[in-house]
């Protein structure tokens, strides 16, 4: 219901836009560093920072550099980082056993970060795509993704991440029943405080392309992910998925990608009131940065406007490759003004 307002000229909506101070006063939403989760790509080696060509400004980091990034995140007020391992083709096998190897890149990075920077929350990804020779998030047998066999593997992967000390587990695989299976396994193993952020409404999207480059899955991927990721045409189905995952024990839910799915963010928040996150994915980052590099967009303004859109759509936070840049800008802008500009 809209409040009644007097007709023009008694009501002039421009009055509350006349100066920075008034605009700040009436701002409905604010963005802060504490809304951001920073996705970080992890690679082997030491002292390594390899640029990801399709994501200007983003690098894959060896574990020592991930620890440095975690320190930087804390200094900037970013509460969480999310680790994604780059796996070479030799470590990709049909059984995906590297996924639950206690010594895999993701688990070693988690332990190193939690030992050096215990105050940061570490999130990890549960899905088989960094470890499969098909590039798929589940087991592909005779052209079909096997749901239940995949869930058994995901449970092993999640348990190994919990053992390594992760705070938030993010199942991004879209298999049915995985949240309940992982939650039950975590409880029986005594991992009562490990949180689950479900990639509940994850769409089969073209916007993941640069990410697949970043984790080395592009050449691996056979076919598409449409039998498990959602059809971009659907919206009610997203609500059923979120409801299902919350009922199985998810603590937080995610919509992915972000900007093309802001309507879903709003519906999810309004319907369930649960902690709701959006993932501004690699392709969204790449689009903005490509335009910036051409001189067509101003990076800072496009970045902040895109991040504010998630707050406006009802999200509690956003996973974004812009996290450190945005947090720096927020800090330098002397609190408020940049956030509400
Ligand atoms: C896969 C996964 C993907 C992303 C996060 N986890 C890609 C996919 O589903 O193919 C995409 C993130 C991004 O594009 O930034 N488990």
PDB file of N, CA and C in Angstrom, residues 10 17 116 119 128 158 207 260:
ATOM      1  N   UNK A  10       2.628  20.583  -3.727  1.00  0.00           N
ATOM      2  CA  UNK A  10       2.867  20.317  -2.301  1.00  0.00           C
ATOM      3  C   UNK A  10       3.876  19.178  -2.166  1.00  0.00           C
ATOM      4  N   UNK A  17      16.145  15.006  -2.759  1.00  0.00           N
ATOM      5  CA  UNK A  17      17.336  14.605  -3.521  1.00  0.00           C
ATOM      6  C   UNK A  17      18.290  15.762  -3.702  1.00  0.00           C
ATOM      7  N   UNK A 116      46.169 -19.009  10.801  1.00  0.00           N
ATOM      8  CA  UNK A 116      46.814 -17.690  10.795  1.00  0.00           C
ATOM      9  C   UNK A 116      45.839 -16.550  11.049  1.00  0.00           C
ATOM     10  N   UNK A 119      39.928 -15.200  12.874  1.00  0.00           N
ATOM     11  CA  UNK A 119      38.709 -14.373  12.944  1.00  0.00           C
ATOM     12  C   UNK A 119      37.945 -14.311  11.620  1.00  0.00           C
ATOM     13  N   UNK A 128      31.429 -31.572  -7.352  1.00  0.00           N
ATOM     14  CA  UNK A 128      32.528 -32.392  -7.853  1.00  0.00           C
ATOM     15  C   UNK A 128      33.267 -31.769  -9.045  1.00  0.00           C
ATOM     16  N   UNK A 158      32.058 -32.839   2.078  1.00  0.00           N
ATOM     17  CA  UNK A 158      31.674 -31.875   3.113  1.00  0.00           C
ATOM     18  C   UNK A 158      32.311 -32.239   4.453  1.00  0.00           C
ATOM     19  N   UNK A 207      26.704 -17.166 -17.507  1.00  0.00           N
ATOM     20  CA  UNK A 207      27.573 -16.221 -16.803  1.00  0.00           C
ATOM     21  C   UNK A 207      28.638 -16.875 -15.927  1.00  0.00           C
ATOM     22  N   UNK A 260      21.028 -10.833 -13.023  1.00  0.00           N
ATOM     23  CA  UNK A 260      19.874 -11.213 -13.859  1.00  0.00           C
ATOM     24  C   UNK A 260      18.743 -11.856 -13.041  1.00  0.00           C
TER      25      UNK A 260
END
